[in-house]
Short mmCIF file of C-alpha atoms and ligand atoms in Angstrom, two decimals:
data_model
loop_
_atom_site.label_atom_id
_atom_site.label_comp_id
_atom_site.label_asym_id
_atom_site.label_seq_id
_atom_site.Cartn_x
_atom_site.Cartn_y
_atom_site.Cartn_z
CA MET A 1 37.69 -33.48 -131.48
CA ASN A 2 37.23 -36.89 -129.92
CA ARG A 3 35.15 -37.54 -126.85
CA ARG A 4 38.13 -37.80 -124.53
CA ASN A 5 39.44 -34.40 -125.50
CA LEU A 6 36.00 -32.89 -125.30
CA LEU A 7 35.74 -34.12 -121.71
CA GLY A 8 39.17 -32.69 -121.03
CA ALA A 9 38.12 -29.34 -122.40
CA VAL A 10 34.96 -29.31 -120.31
CA ALA A 11 36.96 -30.13 -117.21
CA LEU A 12 39.35 -27.29 -118.02
CA GLY A 13 36.48 -24.87 -118.50
CA GLY A 14 35.03 -25.86 -115.16
CA GLY A 15 38.36 -25.23 -113.51
CA ALA A 16 38.55 -21.76 -114.98
CA LEU A 17 35.06 -20.90 -113.81
CA ALA A 18 35.92 -22.01 -110.31
CA ILE A 19 39.05 -19.89 -110.28
CA GLY A 20 38.18 -16.66 -111.98
CA GLY A 21 34.75 -16.73 -113.54
CA ILE A 22 36.42 -16.48 -116.94
CA ALA A 23 34.38 -17.40 -119.98
CA SER A 24 35.21 -20.93 -120.99
CA ARG A 25 34.74 -20.49 -124.73
CA GLY A 26 37.79 -20.73 -126.91
CA ILE A 27 39.67 -23.12 -124.66
CA VAL A 28 40.16 -25.66 -127.35
CA GLY A 29 41.42 -24.02 -130.54
CA GLY A 30 39.85 -24.21 -133.93
CA GLU A 31 37.17 -21.53 -133.72
CA ASP A 32 37.25 -18.53 -135.96
CA ARG A 33 35.74 -16.04 -133.54
CA PRO A 34 37.93 -13.86 -131.34
CA LEU A 35 39.04 -15.63 -128.22
CA SER A 36 37.80 -14.37 -124.92
CA LEU A 37 40.84 -14.25 -122.70
CA GLY A 38 40.97 -12.06 -119.62
CA SER A 39 44.05 -10.74 -117.90
CA SER A 40 44.37 -13.22 -115.04
CA ALA A 41 43.69 -16.88 -114.27
CA ASN A 42 42.67 -18.12 -117.69
CA SER A 43 42.24 -21.76 -118.57
CA LEU A 44 45.18 -22.93 -120.59
CA ARG A 45 44.25 -23.16 -124.25
CA ILE A 46 45.05 -26.59 -125.63
CA PRO A 47 45.52 -26.47 -129.40
CA LYS A 48 43.09 -28.76 -131.22
CA LEU A 49 44.67 -32.11 -132.09
CA TYR A 50 44.43 -32.54 -135.85
CA SER A 51 45.24 -35.94 -137.38
CA GLY A 52 44.33 -35.10 -140.97
CA GLU A 53 42.41 -37.42 -143.27
CA LYS A 54 43.67 -40.58 -144.93
CA VAL A 55 43.43 -40.09 -148.72
CA ASP A 56 44.64 -43.11 -150.72
CA GLY A 57 46.80 -44.12 -147.78
CA VAL A 58 48.36 -40.66 -147.44
CA ARG A 59 47.66 -38.73 -144.26
CA THR A 60 46.50 -35.40 -145.63
CA PHE A 61 46.35 -32.12 -143.74
CA ASP A 62 44.53 -29.01 -144.94
CA LEU A 63 46.19 -25.97 -143.47
CA ASN A 64 44.95 -22.47 -144.21
CA LEU A 65 47.11 -19.46 -143.36
CA ARG A 66 44.89 -16.54 -142.48
CA HIS A 67 44.62 -13.20 -140.79
CA GLY A 68 42.63 -13.20 -137.59
CA VAL A 69 41.69 -11.22 -134.53
CA SER A 70 42.45 -12.43 -131.02
CA ARG A 71 41.68 -11.02 -127.63
CA PHE A 72 44.68 -11.48 -125.34
CA LEU A 73 44.17 -8.30 -123.29
CA ASP A 74 41.02 -6.95 -121.65
CA GLY A 75 38.98 -4.73 -123.92
CA VAL A 76 41.29 -4.62 -126.94
CA ASP A 77 41.72 -6.87 -129.95
CA THR A 78 45.02 -7.95 -131.48
CA LYS A 79 45.45 -8.57 -135.19
CA THR A 80 47.06 -11.99 -135.55
CA ILE A 81 47.98 -14.70 -138.03
CA GLY A 82 46.92 -18.28 -137.56
CA ILE A 83 46.55 -21.61 -139.26
CA ASN A 84 42.89 -22.76 -139.49
CA GLN A 85 42.19 -20.41 -136.55
CA PRO A 86 43.00 -16.82 -135.53
CA TYR A 87 46.31 -17.38 -133.71
CA LEU A 88 48.80 -20.28 -133.97
CA GLY A 89 47.57 -23.55 -135.46
CA PRO A 90 46.31 -27.00 -134.48
CA THR A 91 48.70 -29.65 -133.19
CA LEU A 92 49.36 -31.96 -136.15
CA GLU A 93 49.46 -35.64 -135.20
CA MET A 94 51.29 -38.12 -137.44
CA HIS A 95 53.04 -41.45 -137.20
CA ALA A 96 56.56 -42.51 -138.06
CA GLY A 97 56.69 -44.45 -141.32
CA GLU A 98 53.58 -43.01 -142.94
CA THR A 99 53.41 -40.59 -145.83
CA VAL A 100 51.83 -37.21 -145.25
CA ARG A 101 50.64 -34.48 -147.59
CA MET A 102 50.33 -30.90 -146.43
CA ASN A 103 47.90 -28.75 -148.41
CA VAL A 104 48.96 -25.30 -147.26
CA SER A 105 46.73 -22.59 -148.68
CA SER A 106 47.27 -18.94 -147.93
CA ASP A 107 44.79 -16.12 -147.47
CA LEU A 108 47.55 -13.86 -146.17
CA SER A 109 48.34 -10.54 -147.80
CA GLU A 110 52.07 -11.32 -148.06
CA THR A 111 54.22 -14.24 -149.14
CA ALA A 112 54.81 -16.77 -146.39
CA THR A 113 56.33 -20.22 -145.98
CA VAL A 114 55.70 -23.12 -143.61
CA HIS A 115 58.81 -24.98 -142.44
CA TRP A 116 58.54 -28.38 -140.71
CA HIS A 117 61.10 -27.73 -137.98
CA GLY A 118 63.16 -30.78 -137.06
CA PHE A 119 61.99 -32.96 -139.95
CA HIS A 120 64.20 -35.11 -142.13
CA LEU A 121 62.68 -34.65 -145.58
CA PRO A 122 63.49 -33.66 -149.18
CA ALA A 123 64.70 -30.07 -149.55
CA ALA A 124 61.74 -29.34 -151.86
CA ALA A 125 59.36 -30.17 -148.98
CA ASP A 126 61.29 -28.32 -146.28
CA GLY A 127 59.32 -25.07 -146.35
CA GLY A 128 62.30 -22.76 -146.19
CA PRO A 129 62.73 -19.51 -148.14
CA HIS A 130 62.91 -21.43 -151.45
CA GLN A 131 59.32 -22.67 -151.05
CA PRO A 132 57.36 -19.39 -150.94
CA ILE A 133 53.57 -19.50 -150.70
CA ALA A 134 52.15 -16.46 -152.47
CA PRO A 135 48.84 -14.91 -151.39
CA SER A 136 45.85 -16.94 -152.66
CA SER A 137 48.01 -19.91 -153.62
CA THR A 138 48.46 -23.43 -152.25
CA TRP A 139 51.66 -25.39 -151.60
CA SER A 140 51.27 -29.17 -151.27
CA PRO A 141 54.45 -30.99 -150.30
CA SER A 142 54.36 -34.70 -149.53
CA PHE A 143 56.96 -36.67 -147.57
CA GLU A 144 57.52 -39.73 -145.45
CA VAL A 145 57.65 -39.23 -141.69
CA LYS A 146 61.13 -40.48 -140.87
CA GLN A 147 61.25 -39.01 -137.38
CA ARG A 148 61.30 -40.61 -134.00
CA ALA A 149 58.41 -39.69 -131.75
CA SER A 150 58.72 -36.19 -130.32
CA ILE A 151 57.26 -32.71 -130.46
CA PHE A 152 58.27 -30.81 -133.57
CA TRP A 153 56.78 -27.61 -134.92
CA TYR A 154 55.84 -25.74 -138.04
CA HIS A 155 56.41 -22.05 -138.54
CA SER A 156 57.10 -19.32 -141.06
CA HIS A 157 60.54 -19.32 -142.67
CA ALA A 158 59.83 -16.56 -145.19
CA HIS A 159 62.86 -14.75 -146.57
CA ARG A 160 63.61 -11.86 -144.18
CA ARG A 161 60.04 -12.14 -142.77
CA SER A 162 60.24 -15.09 -140.37
CA GLY A 163 60.41 -12.80 -137.33
CA PRO A 164 57.27 -10.74 -137.91
CA GLN A 165 55.24 -13.69 -139.26
CA VAL A 166 56.00 -16.01 -136.34
CA TYR A 167 55.46 -13.12 -133.93
CA GLN A 168 51.93 -12.62 -135.31
CA GLY A 169 51.18 -16.32 -134.84
CA LEU A 170 52.35 -18.35 -137.82
CA ALA A 171 53.41 -21.42 -135.82
CA GLY A 172 52.04 -24.65 -134.41
CA ALA A 173 53.10 -27.91 -132.80
CA ILE A 174 53.55 -31.34 -134.40
CA TYR A 175 53.31 -34.61 -132.49
CA VAL A 176 55.10 -37.49 -134.18
CA ARG A 177 54.22 -40.86 -132.68
CA ASP A 178 56.04 -44.17 -133.03
CA ALA A 179 55.52 -47.71 -131.80
CA GLU A 180 58.60 -47.71 -129.58
CA SER A 181 57.46 -44.70 -127.54
CA GLU A 182 53.80 -45.79 -127.42
CA ARG A 183 54.87 -49.03 -125.72
CA LEU A 184 56.37 -47.11 -122.81
CA ASP A 185 54.22 -46.40 -119.78
CA LEU A 186 54.35 -42.61 -120.08
CA PRO A 187 51.52 -40.06 -119.86
CA ASN A 188 50.15 -39.99 -123.39
CA ASP A 189 46.61 -38.60 -123.32
CA TYR A 190 46.59 -35.39 -125.34
CA GLY A 191 45.10 -32.46 -123.47
CA VAL A 192 44.66 -34.52 -120.30
CA ASP A 193 48.08 -35.64 -119.06
CA ASP A 194 50.15 -34.80 -122.16
CA ILE A 195 50.17 -31.08 -122.82
CA PRO A 196 52.02 -29.00 -125.41
CA LEU A 197 53.21 -25.64 -124.09
CA ILE A 198 54.14 -23.15 -126.82
CA VAL A 199 55.95 -20.45 -124.87
CA GLN A 200 56.16 -17.00 -126.49
CA ASP A 201 56.86 -13.54 -125.10
CA ARG A 202 55.09 -10.62 -126.71
CA ALA A 203 55.04 -6.82 -126.52
CA PHE A 204 51.76 -5.00 -127.03
CA ASN A 205 50.88 -1.46 -128.03
CA ARG A 206 48.18 0.31 -126.03
CA ASP A 207 45.63 -0.35 -128.79
CA GLY A 208 46.22 -4.08 -128.39
CA SER A 209 48.33 -4.58 -131.50
CA PHE A 210 51.60 -6.48 -131.29
CA ALA A 211 54.52 -4.05 -130.92
CA TYR A 212 56.86 -5.75 -133.34
CA SER A 213 59.86 -3.51 -133.80
CA THR A 214 62.71 -3.49 -136.27
CA SER A 215 64.81 -0.92 -134.42
CA MET A 216 68.50 -1.73 -134.34
CA PRO A 217 68.55 -2.62 -130.59
CA ASP A 218 65.59 -4.98 -131.12
CA ILE A 219 67.30 -6.64 -134.06
CA MET A 220 70.52 -7.00 -132.09
CA THR A 221 68.97 -8.55 -128.98
CA GLY A 222 66.13 -10.12 -130.93
CA MET A 223 62.52 -9.10 -130.36
CA THR A 224 61.37 -9.64 -126.79
CA GLY A 225 58.25 -8.64 -124.85
CA GLU A 226 57.14 -8.46 -121.23
CA THR A 227 53.95 -10.51 -121.63
CA LEU A 228 54.11 -14.27 -121.81
CA LEU A 229 51.68 -16.20 -123.99
CA VAL A 230 51.40 -19.96 -123.52
CA ASN A 231 49.44 -21.53 -126.38
CA GLY A 232 48.12 -18.01 -126.80
CA THR A 233 46.97 -17.78 -123.16
CA ILE A 234 48.03 -15.10 -120.68
CA ASP A 235 48.44 -16.29 -117.05
CA PRO A 236 47.18 -19.78 -117.80
CA VAL A 237 45.85 -22.26 -115.26
CA PHE A 238 45.66 -25.99 -115.85
CA GLU A 239 43.63 -28.34 -113.70
CA ALA A 240 45.45 -31.68 -113.60
CA GLN A 241 43.36 -34.86 -113.57
CA THR A 242 46.37 -37.11 -113.04
CA ASP A 243 49.29 -37.45 -110.64
CA LEU A 244 51.80 -37.54 -113.47
CA LEU A 245 51.77 -34.70 -115.97
CA ARG A 246 53.79 -34.67 -119.17
CA LEU A 247 54.61 -31.20 -120.47
CA ARG A 248 56.04 -30.77 -123.97
CA LEU A 249 57.83 -27.43 -123.82
CA LEU A 250 58.40 -25.59 -127.07
CA ASN A 251 60.26 -22.30 -126.97
CA GLY A 252 58.39 -20.58 -129.77
CA SER A 253 59.68 -17.12 -128.81
CA ASN A 254 61.51 -15.04 -131.38
CA ALA A 255 64.52 -14.36 -129.18
CA ARG A 256 64.10 -15.01 -125.47
CA PHE A 257 65.93 -17.81 -123.65
CA TYR A 258 64.22 -19.37 -120.61
CA ARG A 259 65.40 -21.37 -117.64
CA PHE A 260 62.34 -23.39 -116.60
CA GLY A 261 61.77 -24.66 -113.09
CA PHE A 262 58.98 -24.99 -110.53
CA GLY A 263 58.09 -22.32 -107.98
CA ASP A 264 58.67 -24.68 -105.06
CA GLY A 265 62.00 -25.87 -106.48
CA ARG A 266 60.82 -29.46 -106.94
CA SER A 267 62.65 -31.67 -109.35
CA PHE A 268 61.16 -33.33 -112.42
CA GLU A 269 62.15 -35.86 -115.05
CA GLN A 270 63.31 -34.66 -118.45
CA ILE A 271 62.43 -37.45 -120.89
CA ALA A 272 63.10 -35.92 -124.31
CA SER A 273 65.17 -33.37 -126.18
CA ASP A 274 64.31 -31.76 -129.54
CA GLY A 275 64.07 -34.82 -131.77
CA GLY A 276 63.04 -37.66 -129.48
CA LEU A 277 63.20 -39.42 -126.14
CA LEU A 278 66.39 -39.51 -124.12
CA GLU A 279 67.81 -42.96 -123.42
CA GLN A 280 66.75 -42.60 -119.79
CA PRO A 281 64.87 -39.97 -117.79
CA TYR A 282 67.10 -37.25 -116.42
CA ARG A 283 66.15 -35.92 -113.02
CA THR A 284 66.77 -32.19 -112.66
CA ASP A 285 65.19 -29.02 -111.26
CA LYS A 286 65.97 -26.67 -114.15
CA LEU A 287 65.93 -26.72 -117.90
CA VAL A 288 67.15 -24.12 -120.38
CA LEU A 289 65.50 -23.73 -123.78
CA ALA A 290 66.53 -21.23 -126.45
CA PRO A 291 64.22 -20.26 -129.32
CA GLY A 292 63.47 -23.31 -131.46
CA GLU A 293 64.41 -25.86 -128.80
CA ARG A 294 61.99 -28.36 -127.23
CA ALA A 295 62.03 -30.66 -124.24
CA GLN A 296 59.55 -32.96 -122.56
CA ILE A 297 59.26 -33.24 -118.81
CA ILE A 298 57.20 -35.28 -116.37
CA ILE A 299 56.12 -33.72 -113.11
CA ASP A 300 54.73 -35.60 -110.12
CA LEU A 301 51.66 -33.95 -108.55
CA SER A 302 50.78 -36.75 -106.14
CA ASP A 303 51.20 -34.46 -103.11
CA GLY A 304 48.16 -32.55 -104.39
CA SER A 305 49.57 -29.06 -103.88
CA PRO A 306 49.16 -26.37 -106.52
CA ILE A 307 52.44 -25.47 -108.19
CA ALA A 308 53.64 -23.05 -110.81
CA LEU A 309 55.99 -23.67 -113.71
CA MET A 310 58.25 -20.62 -113.79
CA ALA A 311 60.76 -19.34 -116.33
CA ASP A 312 63.69 -17.03 -115.71
CA SER A 313 64.80 -15.01 -118.68
CA ILE A 314 68.47 -15.70 -119.24
CA GLY A 315 71.42 -15.49 -121.54
CA GLY A 316 71.23 -14.09 -124.99
CA MET A 317 71.61 -10.48 -124.05
CA GLY A 318 75.12 -10.53 -122.62
CA MET A 319 76.71 -7.16 -123.29
CA MET A 320 73.84 -6.30 -125.58
CA GLY A 321 71.77 -5.56 -122.49
CA MET A 322 73.30 -2.12 -122.16
CA MET A 323 72.19 -1.25 -125.69
CA GLY A 324 68.59 -2.30 -125.18
CA THR A 325 65.96 0.34 -124.61
CA ARG A 326 63.24 -1.63 -122.88
CA SER A 327 63.33 -2.99 -119.38
CA ASP A 328 63.79 -6.74 -119.26
CA ARG A 329 61.48 -8.70 -117.03
CA GLN A 330 63.40 -11.52 -115.41
CA ARG A 331 60.86 -14.01 -114.11
CA PHE A 332 57.66 -15.26 -115.73
CA THR A 333 54.92 -17.57 -114.52
CA VAL A 334 54.45 -20.05 -117.36
CA LEU A 335 51.65 -22.22 -115.99
CA ASN A 336 49.75 -22.50 -112.75
CA ILE A 337 48.96 -26.16 -112.14
CA SER A 338 46.06 -26.99 -109.89
CA PRO A 339 45.70 -30.72 -109.12
CA ALA A 340 42.06 -31.86 -109.08
CA ALA A 341 40.80 -33.54 -105.91
CA GLN A 342 40.24 -36.81 -107.78
CA ARG A 343 43.26 -37.81 -109.83
CA ARG A 344 44.47 -40.81 -111.76
CA ARG A 345 47.20 -42.42 -109.67
CA ALA A 346 50.82 -42.30 -110.70
CA THR A 347 52.49 -45.39 -112.11
CA PRO A 348 56.25 -45.83 -111.75
CA MET A 349 58.32 -44.13 -114.43
CA PRO A 350 60.25 -46.47 -116.74
CA SER A 351 63.93 -46.29 -115.87
CA ARG A 352 65.01 -46.81 -119.49
CA LEU A 353 63.28 -45.22 -122.46
CA ILE A 354 65.00 -45.98 -125.77
CA THR A 355 68.40 -46.90 -127.14
CA LEU A 356 70.04 -44.48 -129.53
CA PRO A 357 72.67 -45.72 -131.95
CA ARG A 358 76.27 -45.02 -130.99
CA ILE A 359 78.06 -43.20 -133.78
CA ASP A 360 81.83 -42.93 -133.58
CA PRO A 361 82.94 -39.36 -134.49
CA ALA A 362 85.99 -41.03 -136.07
CA VAL A 363 83.83 -42.13 -139.02
CA ALA A 364 83.25 -38.48 -139.98
CA VAL A 365 84.72 -37.75 -143.40
CA LYS A 366 84.93 -34.01 -142.86
CA THR A 367 84.89 -31.27 -140.23
CA ARG A 368 83.27 -28.00 -141.25
CA ARG A 369 83.66 -24.80 -139.23
CA PHE A 370 80.83 -22.31 -138.77
CA VAL A 371 81.80 -19.04 -137.09
CA LEU A 372 78.84 -16.95 -135.92
CA ASN A 373 79.38 -13.22 -135.66
CA MET A 374 77.67 -9.89 -135.25
CA GLY A 375 79.64 -7.03 -136.74
CA MET A 376 79.54 -3.85 -134.72
CA GLY A 377 79.39 -0.16 -135.54
CA MET A 378 78.70 1.02 -139.06
CA ARG A 379 78.54 -2.47 -140.51
CA MET A 380 75.75 -3.35 -138.09
CA MET A 381 73.93 -0.08 -138.80
CA ARG A 382 73.89 -0.91 -142.49
CA GLY A 383 72.34 -4.26 -141.64
CA GLY A 384 75.23 -6.37 -142.91
CA GLY A 385 76.58 -7.42 -139.58
CA PHE A 386 74.92 -10.80 -138.97
CA THR A 387 77.21 -13.40 -140.45
CA ILE A 388 78.26 -17.04 -140.55
CA ASN A 389 81.84 -17.48 -141.73
CA GLY A 390 81.92 -13.76 -142.51
CA GLN A 391 78.96 -13.81 -144.91
CA SER A 392 75.32 -12.83 -144.66
CA MET A 393 72.62 -15.01 -146.19
CA ASP A 394 72.37 -14.89 -149.97
CA MET A 395 69.58 -16.93 -151.59
CA GLN A 396 71.71 -17.28 -154.73
CA ARG A 397 74.82 -18.62 -152.96
CA ILE A 398 75.36 -22.24 -151.86
CA ASP A 399 77.69 -22.15 -148.87
CA GLU A 400 78.34 -25.86 -148.29
CA THR A 401 77.90 -29.05 -150.31
CA VAL A 402 77.61 -32.34 -148.45
CA LYS A 403 77.81 -35.81 -149.94
CA VAL A 404 74.82 -38.03 -149.26
CA GLY A 405 75.62 -41.15 -147.25
CA THR A 406 78.36 -39.50 -145.21
CA THR A 407 78.88 -38.52 -141.60
CA GLU A 408 80.35 -35.11 -140.76
CA ILE A 409 81.41 -33.03 -137.79
CA TRP A 410 80.13 -29.47 -137.78
CA GLN A 411 82.13 -27.27 -135.45
CA VAL A 412 80.14 -24.18 -134.48
CA GLU A 413 82.06 -21.30 -132.97
CA ASN A 414 80.57 -18.14 -131.52
CA ALA A 415 82.76 -15.09 -132.08
CA SER A 416 80.08 -12.64 -130.93
CA MET A 417 79.13 -11.32 -127.50
CA MET A 418 75.78 -13.04 -127.18
CA ALA A 419 74.55 -16.64 -127.29
CA HIS A 420 72.96 -17.94 -130.51
CA PRO A 421 70.75 -21.03 -130.97
CA PHE A 422 72.15 -22.73 -134.09
CA HIS A 423 69.52 -24.70 -136.04
CA ILE A 424 70.23 -27.12 -138.88
CA HIS A 425 67.52 -28.30 -141.27
CA ASP A 426 67.14 -31.90 -142.51
CA VAL A 427 69.04 -33.72 -139.75
CA GLN A 428 68.73 -34.62 -136.10
CA PHE A 429 72.28 -34.37 -134.81
CA ARG A 430 74.16 -35.35 -131.67
CA ILE A 431 76.32 -32.99 -129.63
CA ILE A 432 79.85 -34.41 -129.40
CA ASP A 433 81.20 -31.82 -126.98
CA ARG A 434 81.16 -28.24 -125.76
CA ASP A 435 84.66 -26.78 -125.45
CA GLY A 436 85.86 -30.38 -125.29
CA GLN A 437 83.47 -31.36 -122.46
CA MET A 438 80.63 -33.89 -122.74
CA PRO A 439 77.24 -32.15 -123.08
CA GLY A 440 74.83 -32.27 -120.13
CA LYS A 441 72.52 -35.27 -119.78
CA GLY A 442 69.55 -33.33 -121.15
CA GLU A 443 71.50 -32.67 -124.36
CA GLN A 444 72.75 -36.18 -125.03
CA GLY A 445 69.78 -37.13 -127.20
CA LEU A 446 68.64 -36.00 -130.65
CA LYS A 447 68.94 -32.28 -131.31
CA ASP A 448 68.20 -29.91 -134.18
CA THR A 449 68.92 -26.65 -132.37
CA VAL A 450 71.88 -26.03 -130.07
CA VAL A 451 72.85 -23.02 -127.98
CA VAL A 452 76.38 -21.76 -128.60
CA ALA A 453 77.55 -19.36 -125.88
CA PRO A 454 79.90 -16.45 -126.58
CA ARG A 455 83.42 -17.76 -127.39
CA GLU A 456 82.19 -21.37 -127.06
CA VAL A 457 83.05 -24.12 -129.56
CA VAL A 458 80.39 -26.83 -129.97
CA ARG A 459 81.00 -29.92 -132.10
CA LEU A 460 78.04 -31.70 -133.69
CA LEU A 461 77.84 -35.11 -135.36
CA LEU A 462 75.55 -35.30 -138.40
CA GLN A 463 74.58 -38.13 -140.73
CA PHE A 464 73.29 -37.27 -144.20
CA THR A 465 71.44 -40.44 -145.07
CA ASP A 466 69.31 -39.60 -148.12
CA TYR A 467 67.45 -37.05 -150.28
CA PRO A 468 70.22 -35.80 -152.56
CA ASP A 469 69.20 -32.76 -154.61
CA PRO A 470 71.64 -30.96 -156.90
CA GLN A 471 69.78 -27.66 -156.74
CA LEU A 472 67.60 -27.05 -153.71
CA PRO A 473 69.47 -26.30 -150.47
CA TYR A 474 68.63 -26.69 -146.80
CA MET A 475 69.28 -23.90 -144.30
CA TYR A 476 71.38 -23.56 -141.18
CA HIS A 477 70.90 -20.44 -139.12
CA CYS A 478 70.54 -18.68 -135.82
CA HIS A 479 67.03 -19.29 -134.44
CA ILE A 480 66.80 -15.80 -132.96
CA LEU A 481 64.44 -14.87 -135.75
CA GLU A 482 65.62 -11.27 -136.07
CA HIS A 483 69.18 -12.56 -136.52
CA GLU A 484 68.01 -15.06 -139.13
CA ASP A 485 66.10 -12.34 -140.99
CA ALA A 486 69.16 -10.05 -140.79
CA GLY A 487 71.35 -12.66 -142.46
CA MET A 488 72.78 -15.07 -139.87
CA MET A 489 71.94 -17.99 -142.13
CA GLY A 490 73.61 -20.14 -144.78
CA GLN A 491 72.62 -22.83 -147.26
CA PHE A 492 73.86 -26.37 -147.83
CA LEU A 493 73.20 -28.89 -150.56
CA VAL A 494 73.11 -32.64 -150.07
CA THR A 495 74.26 -34.18 -153.35
CA SER A 496 74.80 -37.68 -154.66
CU1 LIG B 501 71.68 -15.15 -133.18
#
């Protein structure tokens, strides 16, 4: 931890003491002891920023998957999974153009994987179900960071076990930096005015354990819970030291969709989508993120009043709601923001951010259709109902083969009764249209996960620029993790 972040952490701890007398230990991640988190007004945990070590010019990260114990609720412990810590992992910081090596060791009792969500990399380094990490073994992929600056994330993608492993905590954020974004006058001070928010809903049993369920209704709707964790914090408070605050929102939930907005209805600037900055800030007062999606926003606190980032639970359920057994909470407080009396003054926001290349959909050599469906009745009961183009995931079957160096249109159609976030590995794509209409301004940048509503047709433009491999596939799938685990996933090769 550098000095700046240490000061930030101390300031946060002080804020928490002023508000609720909550113990300030465990605010910055990285400790192995159980975290002391009460049930109200806790300081927001900021994951430790971890930049690895340069070894022979390669930025090297040592990541250890482990079982842990965390205290989210008063008086009871929760068994969790974390990376280098009891729950979740550090925020990995890396730079576009450099080579990284990830030494991922596992002390877990079951096979896991770590997928670098949103990264353009060789299939062998992707961390999908074909790169299992057995207990007591180490997986060490190396790849060049070819991403634009944004928030990405790493999480379990184990075959049929992504849902329970991510639920227990096998996830963390990645900050990719690049020269173009660093030149812009945007809040950029990690833990001070640039904050990752990993938003996850969880259900707990009375003994404190996570209530992860594989009942049919929970698989159909995806696993939801009534308690919101933000970076592993319940009811978090953040004391802002600056007028402008940049929040990097990551929907790390297994299944819940959120519409974010502020309690007082104020507008904010959205500056980035999943894979990078938008061309210009987009002023709005609401923002929808499905599981897997990210966005960055900048909020102006110069009026000094405390505000709350809220999230309404939306979508997804559709007609499935009537089949669910648990009540569904509709509105969550994500983060209480308390501006400090002394704050760094706001500077004007840049009106332009970056320029993205224009790609003409007419250059696409092929259009592929992907029809998402959930079979009903007996087929669903037997667990074979989650399909893409009528087929459930089969590790031995290659569904699509793409030629390297080509541009394609992928047309994703939702034939089911609930919305699905469709995620594609290896590429950052652009949304051409939704039912023939231009996507909203917040979706006109780089994306790797896209919501497809019931009966909607979404067309995506993808460029497959490199990394041919005749054998190892990439995945495409629904990012409701219970749907992915139940088979709503397929595999594509990129070949020369
Ligand atoms: Cu789905």
